[in-house]
Short mmCIF file of C-alpha atoms and ligand atoms in Angstrom, two decimals:
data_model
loop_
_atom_site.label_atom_id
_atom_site.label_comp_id
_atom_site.label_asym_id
_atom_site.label_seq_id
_atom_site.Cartn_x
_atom_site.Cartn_y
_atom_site.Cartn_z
CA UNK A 1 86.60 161.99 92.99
CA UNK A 2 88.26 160.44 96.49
CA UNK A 3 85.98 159.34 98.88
CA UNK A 4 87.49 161.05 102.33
CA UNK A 5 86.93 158.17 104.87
CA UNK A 6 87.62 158.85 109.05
CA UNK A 7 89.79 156.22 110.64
CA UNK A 8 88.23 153.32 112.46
CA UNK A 9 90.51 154.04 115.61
CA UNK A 10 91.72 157.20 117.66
CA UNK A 11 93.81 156.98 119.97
CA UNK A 12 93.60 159.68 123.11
CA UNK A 13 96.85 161.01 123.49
CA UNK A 14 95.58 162.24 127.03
CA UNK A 15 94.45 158.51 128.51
CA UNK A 16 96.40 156.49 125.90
CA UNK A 17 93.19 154.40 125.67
CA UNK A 18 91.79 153.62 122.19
CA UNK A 19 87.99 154.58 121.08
CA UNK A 20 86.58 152.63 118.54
CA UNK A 21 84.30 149.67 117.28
CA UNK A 22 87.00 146.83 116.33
CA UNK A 23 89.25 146.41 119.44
CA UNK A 24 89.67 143.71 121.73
CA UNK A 25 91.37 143.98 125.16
CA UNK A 26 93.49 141.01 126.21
CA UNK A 27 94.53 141.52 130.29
CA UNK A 28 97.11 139.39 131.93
CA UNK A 29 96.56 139.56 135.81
CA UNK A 30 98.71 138.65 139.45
CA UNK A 31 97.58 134.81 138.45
CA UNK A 32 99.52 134.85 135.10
CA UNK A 33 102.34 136.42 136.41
CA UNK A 34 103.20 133.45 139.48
CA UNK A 35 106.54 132.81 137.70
CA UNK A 36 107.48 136.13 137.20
CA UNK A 37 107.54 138.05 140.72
CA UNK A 38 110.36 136.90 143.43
CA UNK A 39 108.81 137.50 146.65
CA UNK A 40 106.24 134.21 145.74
CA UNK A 41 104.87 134.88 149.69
CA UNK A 42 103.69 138.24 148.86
CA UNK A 43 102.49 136.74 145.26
CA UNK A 44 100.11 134.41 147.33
CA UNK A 45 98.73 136.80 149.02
CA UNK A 46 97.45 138.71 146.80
CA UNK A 47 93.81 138.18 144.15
CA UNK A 48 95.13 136.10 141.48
CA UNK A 49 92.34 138.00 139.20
CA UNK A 50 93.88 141.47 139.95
CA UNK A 51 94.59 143.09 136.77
CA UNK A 52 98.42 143.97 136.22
CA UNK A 53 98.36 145.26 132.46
CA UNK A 54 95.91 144.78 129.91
CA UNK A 55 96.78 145.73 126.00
CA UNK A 56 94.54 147.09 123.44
CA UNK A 57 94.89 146.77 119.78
CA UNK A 58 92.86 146.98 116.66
CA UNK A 59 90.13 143.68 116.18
CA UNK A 60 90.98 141.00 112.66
CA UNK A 61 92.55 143.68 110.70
CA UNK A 62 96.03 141.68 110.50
CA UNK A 63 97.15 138.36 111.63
CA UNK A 64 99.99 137.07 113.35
CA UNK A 65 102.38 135.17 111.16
CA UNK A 66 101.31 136.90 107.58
CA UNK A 67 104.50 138.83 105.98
CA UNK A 68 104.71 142.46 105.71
CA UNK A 69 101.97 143.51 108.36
CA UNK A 70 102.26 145.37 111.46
CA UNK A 71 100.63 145.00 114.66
CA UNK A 72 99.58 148.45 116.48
CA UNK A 73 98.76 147.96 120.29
CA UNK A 74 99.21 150.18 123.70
CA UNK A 75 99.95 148.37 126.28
CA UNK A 76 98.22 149.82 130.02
CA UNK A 77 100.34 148.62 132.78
CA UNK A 78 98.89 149.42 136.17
CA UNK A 79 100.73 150.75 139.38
CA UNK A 80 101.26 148.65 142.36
CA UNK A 81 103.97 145.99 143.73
CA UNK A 82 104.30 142.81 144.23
CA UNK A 83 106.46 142.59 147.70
CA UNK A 84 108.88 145.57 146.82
CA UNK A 85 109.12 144.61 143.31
CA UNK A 86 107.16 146.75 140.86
CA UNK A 87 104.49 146.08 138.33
CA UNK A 88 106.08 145.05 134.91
CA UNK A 89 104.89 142.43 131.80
CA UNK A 90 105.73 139.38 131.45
CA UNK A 91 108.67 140.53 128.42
CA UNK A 92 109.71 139.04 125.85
CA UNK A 93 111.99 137.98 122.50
CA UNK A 94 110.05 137.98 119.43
CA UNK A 95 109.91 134.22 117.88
CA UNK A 96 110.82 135.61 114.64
CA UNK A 97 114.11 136.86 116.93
CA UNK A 98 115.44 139.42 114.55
CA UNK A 99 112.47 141.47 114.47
CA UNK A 100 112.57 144.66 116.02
CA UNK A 101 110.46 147.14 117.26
CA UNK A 102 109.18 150.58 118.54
CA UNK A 103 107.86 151.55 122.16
CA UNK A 104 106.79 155.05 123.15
CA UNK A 105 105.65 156.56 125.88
CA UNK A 106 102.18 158.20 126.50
CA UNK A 107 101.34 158.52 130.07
CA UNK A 108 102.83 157.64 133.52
CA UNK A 109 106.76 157.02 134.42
CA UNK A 110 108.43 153.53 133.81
CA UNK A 111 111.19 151.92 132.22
CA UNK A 112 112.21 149.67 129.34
CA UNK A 113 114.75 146.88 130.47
CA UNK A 114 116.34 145.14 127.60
CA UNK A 115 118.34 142.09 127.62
CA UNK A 116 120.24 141.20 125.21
CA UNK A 117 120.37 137.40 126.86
CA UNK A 118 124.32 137.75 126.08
CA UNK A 119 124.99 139.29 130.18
CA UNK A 120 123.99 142.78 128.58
CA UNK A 121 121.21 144.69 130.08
CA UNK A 122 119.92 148.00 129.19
CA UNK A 123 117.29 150.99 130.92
CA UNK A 124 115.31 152.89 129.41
CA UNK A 125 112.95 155.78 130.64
CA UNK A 126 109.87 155.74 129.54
CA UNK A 127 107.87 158.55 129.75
CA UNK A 128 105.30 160.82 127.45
CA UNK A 129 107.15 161.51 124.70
CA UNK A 130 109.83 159.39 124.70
CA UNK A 131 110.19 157.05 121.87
CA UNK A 132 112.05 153.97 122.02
CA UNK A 133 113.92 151.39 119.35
CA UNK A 134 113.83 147.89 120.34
CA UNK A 135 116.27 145.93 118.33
CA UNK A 136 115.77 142.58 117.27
CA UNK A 137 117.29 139.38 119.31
CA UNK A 138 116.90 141.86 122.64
CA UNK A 139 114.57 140.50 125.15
CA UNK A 140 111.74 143.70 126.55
CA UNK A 141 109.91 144.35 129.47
CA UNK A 142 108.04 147.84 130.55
CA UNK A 143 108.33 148.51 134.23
CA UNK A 144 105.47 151.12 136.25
CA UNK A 145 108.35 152.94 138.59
CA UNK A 146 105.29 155.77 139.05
CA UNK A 147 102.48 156.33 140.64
CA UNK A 148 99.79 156.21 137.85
CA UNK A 149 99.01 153.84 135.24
CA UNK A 150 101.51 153.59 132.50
CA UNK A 151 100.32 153.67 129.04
CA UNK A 152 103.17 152.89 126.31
CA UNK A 153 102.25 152.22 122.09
CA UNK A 154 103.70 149.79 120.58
CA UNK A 155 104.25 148.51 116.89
CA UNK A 156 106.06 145.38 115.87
CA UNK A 157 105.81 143.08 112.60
CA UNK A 158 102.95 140.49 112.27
CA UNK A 159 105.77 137.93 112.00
CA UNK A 160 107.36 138.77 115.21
CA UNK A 161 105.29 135.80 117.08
CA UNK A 162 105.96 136.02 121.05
CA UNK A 163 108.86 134.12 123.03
CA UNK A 164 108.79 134.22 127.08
CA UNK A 165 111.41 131.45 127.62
CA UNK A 166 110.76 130.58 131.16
CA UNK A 167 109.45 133.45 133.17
CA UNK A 168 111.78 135.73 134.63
CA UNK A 169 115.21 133.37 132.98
CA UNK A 170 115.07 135.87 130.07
CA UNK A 171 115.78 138.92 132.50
CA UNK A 172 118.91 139.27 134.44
CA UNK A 173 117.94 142.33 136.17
CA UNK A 174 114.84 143.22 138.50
CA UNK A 175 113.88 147.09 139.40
CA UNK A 176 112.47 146.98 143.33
CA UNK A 177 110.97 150.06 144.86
CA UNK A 178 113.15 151.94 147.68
CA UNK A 179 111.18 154.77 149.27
CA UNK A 180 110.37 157.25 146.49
CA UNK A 181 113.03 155.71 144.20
CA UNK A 182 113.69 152.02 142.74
CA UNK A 183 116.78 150.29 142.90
CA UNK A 184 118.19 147.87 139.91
CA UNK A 185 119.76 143.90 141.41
CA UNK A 186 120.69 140.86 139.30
CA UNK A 187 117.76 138.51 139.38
C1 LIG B 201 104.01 144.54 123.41
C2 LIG B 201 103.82 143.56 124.57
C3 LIG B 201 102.93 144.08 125.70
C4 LIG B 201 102.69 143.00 126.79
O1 LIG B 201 102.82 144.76 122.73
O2 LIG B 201 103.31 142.35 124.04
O3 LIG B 201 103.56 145.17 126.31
O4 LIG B 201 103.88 142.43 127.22
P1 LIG B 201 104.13 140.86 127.16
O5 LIG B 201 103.82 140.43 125.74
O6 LIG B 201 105.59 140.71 127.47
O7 LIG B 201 103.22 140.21 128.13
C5 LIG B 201 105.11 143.96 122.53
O8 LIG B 201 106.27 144.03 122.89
N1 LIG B 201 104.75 143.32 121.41
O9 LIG B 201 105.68 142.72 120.62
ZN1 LIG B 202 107.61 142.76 121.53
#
C-alpha cells in the first residue's frame, strides 16, 4: 500500500507566485540596489524601501552549502526605471563558480544578460515559455524590458553559494529604455 501524499507547494503558472505553508519571501528594494543603477541622481530620488524584486522559494527544506541539493525559487522582478535604466537584480556568479543553472520564463517580457567576465556578453529573451541554461563561471542578471511584473523560476545547486563582486563591475553591459524599445551600452 503507497500512501498518495499532495505536494507542499504549487506553483500558479498564471501569476508565477507560489501557494503554500513553508515559503519565505526575501525582497531586495531601490536601497539595496545604490551601487547598481548609473544615474545615482535619479537613484536618490527615489523611496529607498520601494520594492524592485522579491524571490520566493520553499522554507528549511534544503540548505545552502550541503552537496547534492537543489534550490527551487521564482524570482518577481517588478517594472519601473531607475533614470532610463530598467529594473534588473543585482546578478551574479555562483561562489561555487562552476555551477550552473536553469532560468525560465513565466510571465512578463525581460532579458537574461550573461557575462562571461572574459569581455563576452550574452542576451537572452525571457519570456513565458522560454527556458534558459545558465552555464557555470557566467555571471546572470534578469532585466524587466515590459510593462508588467516579470516572474522567472529558477533552480540551481545548494552548493552554488552567491558572488556579486562589486555591484555593477561584474556586468559590462547595461539595457536603458528608448521609447517603446531598450537599447544595449557598455557600462
Ligand atoms: C536567482 C537569483 C534571483 C535574485 O534565484 O538569486 O533572481 O537575483 P540576485 O541573487 O542576483 O539578487 C539565482 O540566480 N540563483 O542562483
Ligand atoms: Zn544564480
Amino acid at each position: 500500500m503507497i500512501e498518495i501524499q499532495s505536494s507542499d507547494t504549487i506553483l500558479d503558472l498564471k501569476s508565477g507566485r507560489l501557494i503554500g505553508s513553508h515559503l519565505k519571501r526575501t525582497t531586495t528594494t531601490i536601497g539595496d540596489l545604490r551601487n547598481y543603477f548609473k544615474d545615482r541622481t535619479a537613484l536618490n530620488r527615489m523611496d529607498p524601501d520601494q520594492a524592485v524584486y522579491w524571490v520566493e522559494m520553499e522554507e528549511n527544506k534544503q540548505k545552502e552549502g550541503e552537496e547534492g541539493g537543489l534550490f527551487f525559487g521564482i524570482s518577481h522582478l517588478c517594472c519601473g526605471t531607475v533614470g532610463d535604466e530598467f529594473f534588473m537584480t543585482k546578478g551574479h556568479v555562483h561562489n561555487k563558480f562552476d555551477t550552473a543553472e536553469y532560468y525560465w520564463g513565466i510571465k512578463g517580457t525581460g532579458l537574461l544578460l550573461l557575462d562571461n567576465l572574459k569581455g563576452s556578453s550574452r542576451l537572452i529573451e525571457v519570456k513565458p515559455g522560454a527556458v534558459l541554461y545558465i552555464p557555470g563561471r557566467t555571471a546572470h542578471r534578469l532585466i524587466n524590458i515590459g510593462n508588467e511584473e516579470l516572474a522567472v523560476g529558477a533552480v540551481w545547486q545548494t552548493i552554488s553559494g552567491h558572488n556579486y563582486g562589486r555591484g555593477a563591475q561584474l556586468f559590462h553591459n547595461r539595457v536603458t529604455k528608448v521609447g517603446n524599445s531598450y537599447q544595449v551600452t557598455e557600462a
